[in-house]
Short mmCIF file of C-alpha atoms in Angstrom, two decimals:
data_model
loop_
_atom_site.label_atom_id
_atom_site.label_comp_id
_atom_site.label_asym_id
_atom_site.label_seq_id
_atom_site.Cartn_x
_atom_site.Cartn_y
_atom_site.Cartn_z
CA MET A 172 -89.14 29.40 49.52
CA ARG A 173 -88.61 29.73 45.85
CA THR A 174 -90.83 31.84 43.19
CA PHE A 175 -92.53 30.03 40.20
CA VAL A 176 -93.95 31.72 37.25
CA ILE A 177 -95.39 29.52 35.66
CA THR A 178 -97.04 30.50 31.83
CA GLY A 179 -99.75 27.93 30.83
CA GLY A 180 -100.08 27.54 33.83
CA THR A 181 -103.91 26.37 34.78
CA ASP A 182 -104.20 23.88 32.70
CA GLY A 183 -101.82 20.59 31.42
CA MET A 184 -98.68 20.38 32.60
CA GLY A 185 -98.18 24.29 33.64
CA ARG A 186 -100.59 22.68 35.66
CA GLY A 187 -99.49 19.92 37.18
CA LEU A 188 -95.99 21.49 37.72
CA GLY A 189 -97.77 23.92 39.58
CA LEU A 190 -99.71 22.04 41.86
CA HIS A 191 -96.44 20.58 42.63
CA TYR A 192 -94.60 22.91 43.90
CA LEU A 193 -97.52 24.88 45.82
CA GLY A 194 -97.41 20.92 47.34
CA ARG A 195 -93.50 21.65 48.69
CA GLY A 196 -93.91 25.13 49.97
CA ASP A 197 -93.41 27.47 46.70
CA GLN A 198 -94.84 30.45 45.63
CA VAL A 199 -96.41 29.49 42.50
CA ILE A 200 -97.97 32.64 39.69
CA ALA A 201 -99.80 30.55 37.16
CA VAL A 202 -100.35 33.38 34.14
CA GLY A 203 -103.58 31.83 31.41
CA SER A 204 -106.18 33.30 29.90
CA SER A 205 -109.36 31.79 31.16
CA GLN A 206 -110.69 33.35 34.49
CA THR A 207 -112.26 30.39 35.20
CA LYS A 208 -109.24 28.13 35.08
CA GLY A 209 -107.61 30.18 37.01
CA ASP A 210 -110.72 30.52 39.41
CA LEU A 211 -110.29 26.50 39.52
CA PHE A 212 -106.33 26.44 39.98
CA LEU A 213 -106.51 28.58 42.91
CA ALA A 214 -109.86 26.79 44.41
CA ALA A 215 -106.99 22.98 44.43
CA ALA A 216 -104.12 25.74 45.78
CA ALA A 217 -106.47 25.93 48.05
CA SER A 218 -107.81 22.56 49.02
CA LEU A 219 -103.59 22.10 49.62
CA GLY A 220 -103.81 24.43 51.99
CA ALA A 221 -101.66 26.89 49.61
CA ALA A 222 -103.59 29.74 48.67
CA ASP A 223 -101.68 32.36 50.52
CA ARG A 224 -98.73 30.63 48.39
CA ALA A 225 -100.30 30.63 45.05
CA ARG A 226 -101.07 33.84 43.01
CA PHE A 227 -103.56 33.27 39.12
CA VAL A 228 -102.92 36.33 36.70
CA ARG A 229 -104.69 36.55 33.50
CA ALA A 230 -103.12 37.79 30.69
CA ASP A 231 -102.84 37.78 26.77
CA LEU A 232 -99.74 36.43 26.15
CA SER A 233 -100.13 36.29 22.18
CA SER A 234 -100.75 40.10 22.00
CA MET A 235 -97.03 42.29 22.64
CA ALA A 236 -99.68 44.65 25.07
CA GLY A 237 -100.76 41.61 27.35
CA VAL A 238 -96.77 39.66 27.95
CA ARG A 239 -95.76 43.51 28.79
CA ALA A 240 -98.42 43.53 31.42
CA LEU A 241 -97.81 41.12 32.87
CA VAL A 242 -94.27 41.43 33.09
CA ASP A 243 -95.10 45.00 34.73
CA GLN A 244 -97.08 42.08 37.76
CA LEU A 245 -94.30 40.13 38.15
CA PRO A 246 -92.16 40.25 41.29
CA ASP A 247 -88.57 41.81 41.32
CA VAL A 248 -87.15 38.29 42.47
CA ILE A 249 -88.49 35.00 39.96
CA ASP A 250 -86.73 31.46 40.20
CA VAL A 251 -88.36 29.38 37.63
CA LEU A 252 -89.92 30.73 34.38
CA VAL A 253 -91.64 28.07 32.81
CA LEU A 254 -93.02 28.45 29.22
CA ALA A 255 -96.05 26.57 28.30
CA ALA A 256 -98.89 28.42 26.62
CA GLN A 257 -99.12 26.92 24.14
CA ARG A 258 -102.09 26.98 21.73
CA PHE A 259 -103.38 24.43 18.34
CA GLN A 260 -104.81 27.01 15.75
CA ASN A 261 -106.72 25.08 13.17
CA GLU A 262 -106.58 27.92 10.31
CA ARG A 263 -103.72 31.02 10.15
CA VAL A 264 -105.46 33.94 12.70
CA GLU A 265 -103.78 37.27 12.93
CA THR A 266 -103.42 38.92 16.92
CA GLU A 267 -103.83 42.86 17.54
CA ASP A 268 -100.45 42.98 16.41
CA GLY A 269 -100.83 41.99 12.83
CA LEU A 270 -99.28 38.04 14.05
CA GLU A 271 -99.07 34.83 13.63
CA SER A 272 -101.74 33.62 16.94
CA SER A 273 -98.88 30.84 16.96
CA PHE A 274 -95.68 32.74 16.60
CA ALA A 275 -96.85 35.51 18.83
CA LEU A 276 -98.42 33.18 21.92
CA GLY A 277 -95.57 30.06 20.70
CA TYR A 278 -93.06 31.61 20.28
CA LEU A 279 -93.02 36.02 20.52
CA SER A 280 -93.95 35.68 24.14
CA ARG A 281 -91.17 33.21 25.27
CA TYR A 282 -89.04 35.75 23.50
CA LEU A 283 -90.00 38.19 25.98
CA LEU A 284 -90.40 37.19 28.70
CA GLY A 285 -86.81 34.56 28.81
CA HIS A 286 -85.44 38.86 28.50
CA ASP A 287 -87.68 40.88 29.97
CA LEU A 288 -87.44 38.97 33.24
CA PHE A 289 -83.43 38.15 32.92
CA ASP A 290 -82.64 40.46 35.81
CA ARG A 291 -85.31 39.29 38.19
CA LEU A 292 -84.26 35.72 37.35
CA GLU A 293 -80.64 37.01 37.57
CA ARG A 294 -81.40 38.20 41.41
CA ALA A 295 -82.67 34.45 42.23
CA GLU A 296 -79.99 31.53 43.74
CA ALA A 297 -79.68 29.06 41.88
CA PRO A 298 -82.01 31.03 38.62
CA LEU A 299 -84.07 29.24 36.12
CA VAL A 300 -85.93 29.17 32.62
CA LEU A 301 -88.04 25.37 31.16
CA ASN A 302 -88.59 25.70 27.72
CA ILE A 303 -91.74 23.32 26.95
CA ALA A 304 -91.81 22.71 23.74
CA ALA A 305 -90.68 20.12 21.05
CA PRO A 306 -86.08 20.33 20.21
CA GLY A 307 -85.12 18.41 17.82
CA SER A 308 -88.11 18.74 15.11
CA PRO A 309 -87.33 17.73 11.08
CA GLY A 310 -87.95 20.96 9.04
CA LYS A 311 -86.05 24.03 8.36
CA MET A 312 -86.54 27.00 9.49
CA ARG A 313 -88.62 29.30 7.80
CA PHE A 314 -86.41 32.39 7.15
CA ASP A 315 -88.63 33.64 4.52
CA ASP A 316 -92.34 33.22 6.15
CA LEU A 317 -91.61 33.72 9.79
CA GLN A 318 -95.36 34.51 9.61
CA GLN A 319 -96.84 31.80 7.79
CA ARG A 320 -98.64 34.09 4.78
CA GLU A 321 -97.93 31.44 2.77
CA GLY A 322 -99.89 27.91 2.37
CA TYR A 323 -100.51 27.57 6.88
CA SER A 324 -100.41 24.13 7.63
CA SER A 325 -101.03 23.86 11.17
CA MET A 326 -99.20 20.95 11.43
CA ARG A 327 -95.71 23.19 10.06
CA THR A 328 -96.83 26.00 11.93
CA ALA A 329 -96.15 23.86 14.81
CA THR A 330 -92.94 22.82 14.06
CA GLN A 331 -91.67 26.16 12.49
CA THR A 332 -93.45 27.36 16.67
CA SER A 333 -90.39 24.26 17.47
CA ARG A 334 -87.88 25.00 15.93
CA ARG A 335 -88.14 29.38 16.65
CA ASN A 336 -87.49 27.89 20.32
CA ASP A 337 -84.41 25.75 19.63
CA LEU A 338 -83.46 28.77 17.92
CA LEU A 339 -84.40 31.03 20.65
CA GLY A 340 -82.58 29.13 23.62
CA VAL A 341 -78.78 29.54 21.79
CA SER A 342 -79.40 32.96 21.39
CA PHE A 343 -80.47 33.49 25.06
CA THR A 344 -76.71 31.99 26.29
CA GLN A 345 -75.76 33.96 23.27
CA VAL A 346 -76.87 37.38 24.50
CA HIS A 347 -76.68 36.39 28.03
CA PRO A 348 -73.00 34.84 27.62
CA ASP A 349 -72.04 35.30 31.51
CA ALA A 350 -75.37 34.36 32.73
CA ARG A 351 -75.88 32.46 36.21
CA THR A 352 -79.52 31.48 34.69
CA ARG A 353 -79.45 28.24 32.90
CA TYR A 354 -81.62 27.52 30.17
CA VAL A 355 -83.47 24.33 29.28
CA LEU A 356 -85.28 23.06 26.20
CA TYR A 357 -87.81 20.00 27.34
CA GLY A 358 -89.91 17.99 24.87
CA PRO A 359 -92.08 15.99 27.00
CA GLY A 360 -93.43 14.07 24.20
CA PHE A 361 -97.10 12.87 23.64
CA VAL A 362 -99.28 14.16 26.76
CA ALA A 363 -102.46 13.43 27.55
CA THR A 364 -103.98 17.73 28.37
CA GLY A 365 -106.18 19.64 26.50
CA MET A 366 -104.67 20.81 23.62
CA GLY A 367 -107.13 18.72 20.61
CA ASP A 368 -109.83 20.65 21.87
CA SER A 369 -109.59 22.77 19.87
CA MET A 370 -109.10 21.03 17.46
CA LYS A 371 -111.84 19.80 14.08
CA GLN A 372 -113.77 17.30 13.84
CA PRO A 373 -113.09 14.46 13.15
CA VAL A 374 -109.60 15.25 14.01
CA ARG A 375 -109.90 15.83 16.91
CA THR A 376 -112.36 12.16 17.96
CA VAL A 377 -109.32 10.53 16.51
CA TYR A 378 -106.34 13.07 18.78
CA LYS A 379 -108.80 12.38 21.67
CA GLY A 380 -108.14 8.45 20.99
CA MET A 381 -105.13 8.66 20.40
CA THR A 382 -104.35 10.17 23.25
CA ARG A 383 -106.48 7.54 25.63
CA LEU A 384 -104.24 4.74 24.19
CA PHE A 385 -100.56 6.08 23.78
CA ALA A 386 -100.39 9.44 25.74
CA ALA A 387 -99.03 10.29 28.88
CA PRO A 388 -100.74 11.62 32.04
CA VAL A 389 -99.69 14.56 32.55
CA GLU A 390 -98.15 13.72 36.63
CA LYS A 391 -96.56 10.75 35.07
CA ALA A 392 -94.85 14.05 31.53
CA ILE A 393 -93.43 16.59 34.71
CA ALA A 394 -91.58 14.20 36.70
CA PRO A 395 -88.88 14.12 34.65
CA MET A 396 -88.93 17.92 33.86
CA ILE A 397 -89.68 18.29 38.66
CA LYS A 398 -85.64 16.55 38.67
CA VAL A 399 -84.21 18.81 36.52
CA ILE A 400 -86.04 21.87 38.39
CA ASP A 401 -84.04 20.86 41.22
CA ASN A 402 -81.86 19.77 40.24
CA ARG A 403 -80.57 22.86 37.93
CA PRO A 404 -78.16 21.29 34.76
CA GLU A 405 -74.60 22.71 34.92
CA ALA A 406 -74.81 23.88 31.59
CA ALA A 407 -76.17 27.56 30.13
CA LEU A 408 -78.37 25.42 27.33
CA THR A 409 -79.31 22.19 28.61
CA VAL A 410 -81.49 20.09 26.25
CA LEU A 411 -84.01 17.10 26.89
CA ASN A 412 -86.50 14.90 25.45
CA ARG A 413 -88.52 12.96 27.95
CA GLY A 414 -85.47 13.80 30.44
CA LYS A 415 -83.12 12.19 28.03
CA PRO A 416 -79.86 14.96 27.11
CA MET A 417 -79.98 15.71 23.14
CA PRO A 418 -77.21 16.47 21.73
CA ILE A 419 -77.25 20.54 20.60
CA THR A 420 -75.82 20.37 17.71
CA GLY A 421 -77.07 19.84 13.57
CA ALA A 422 -79.40 22.63 12.15
CA ALA A 423 -81.92 22.81 14.63
CA PHE A 424 -79.95 24.02 17.22
CA ASP A 425 -77.03 26.51 14.72
CA PRO A 426 -76.01 29.31 16.17
CA ALA A 427 -75.81 31.60 13.43
CA ASN A 428 -79.96 30.23 12.81
CA ALA A 429 -80.57 31.85 16.34
CA GLU A 430 -78.39 34.81 15.92
CA ARG A 431 -80.43 35.87 13.06
CA LEU A 432 -83.52 35.15 14.11
CA HIS A 433 -83.29 37.10 17.23
CA LYS A 434 -82.07 39.57 15.52
CA GLU A 435 -85.02 39.20 13.30
CA THR A 436 -87.39 39.89 16.42
CA ALA A 437 -85.28 42.11 17.86
CA ASP A 438 -86.44 44.22 14.86
CA LEU A 439 -90.24 43.37 15.31
CA VAL A 440 -90.20 43.67 18.32
CA ALA A 441 -87.87 47.36 18.07
CA SER A 442 -90.60 48.77 15.71
CA LEU A 443 -94.09 47.07 16.65
CA SER A 444 -92.57 49.64 19.66
CA ARG A 445 -92.87 52.29 17.27
#
């Protein structure tokens, strides 16, 4: 029996993965911000006969205190860490730490969890981090405006979040060069999830219409992820787009940029911790 920790585990692909592995006999800790969705996840687990192997932890991953509180509640051995928590923001919002919310939730929480849980992953037999984002997104990394203070755009912010996660995957292998833990950056493409619920009209209606026409259902989108989890890659870092390998080259995965972002993030975390 493996232990899975899944952020964004009560919605969309995170929920789908959690219920799949509960059905396989594993233990799943689903992390989310909504108690209602957490209760629904637990009810679904019970319907699978897996109530004793399912756990929901309510956490605010947009705050450093929330991430650290979550870490304190997790077990000493973690086999698979799935990073799927994300939220679409129409406007710029700051967290209690004074950070832009997409930076905090979509990137910083993943940075903190990957490094803070590293020792617990290393204790597992075949540890894996699956970071669900959009690898290889176009656009220049905006080191001069990490908090999106100038000319906020929800789409640019989403792209920047994906670029940060690309560099996070690279820097994870730089910081932990001898790790047994394998890191996978996974792009699922357009998937039918609830992301459009927070969009403003008329964009929400257009997005949901496109979702009905073009988006892959969750069950189809997670099938290649399951294959990756069950057949853990040998490489320290693997990048996949809808299950197909991507080259780890170009500006999106630049080692110098990865090192720079890691240092700036570590400095930010240190300053906030003080």
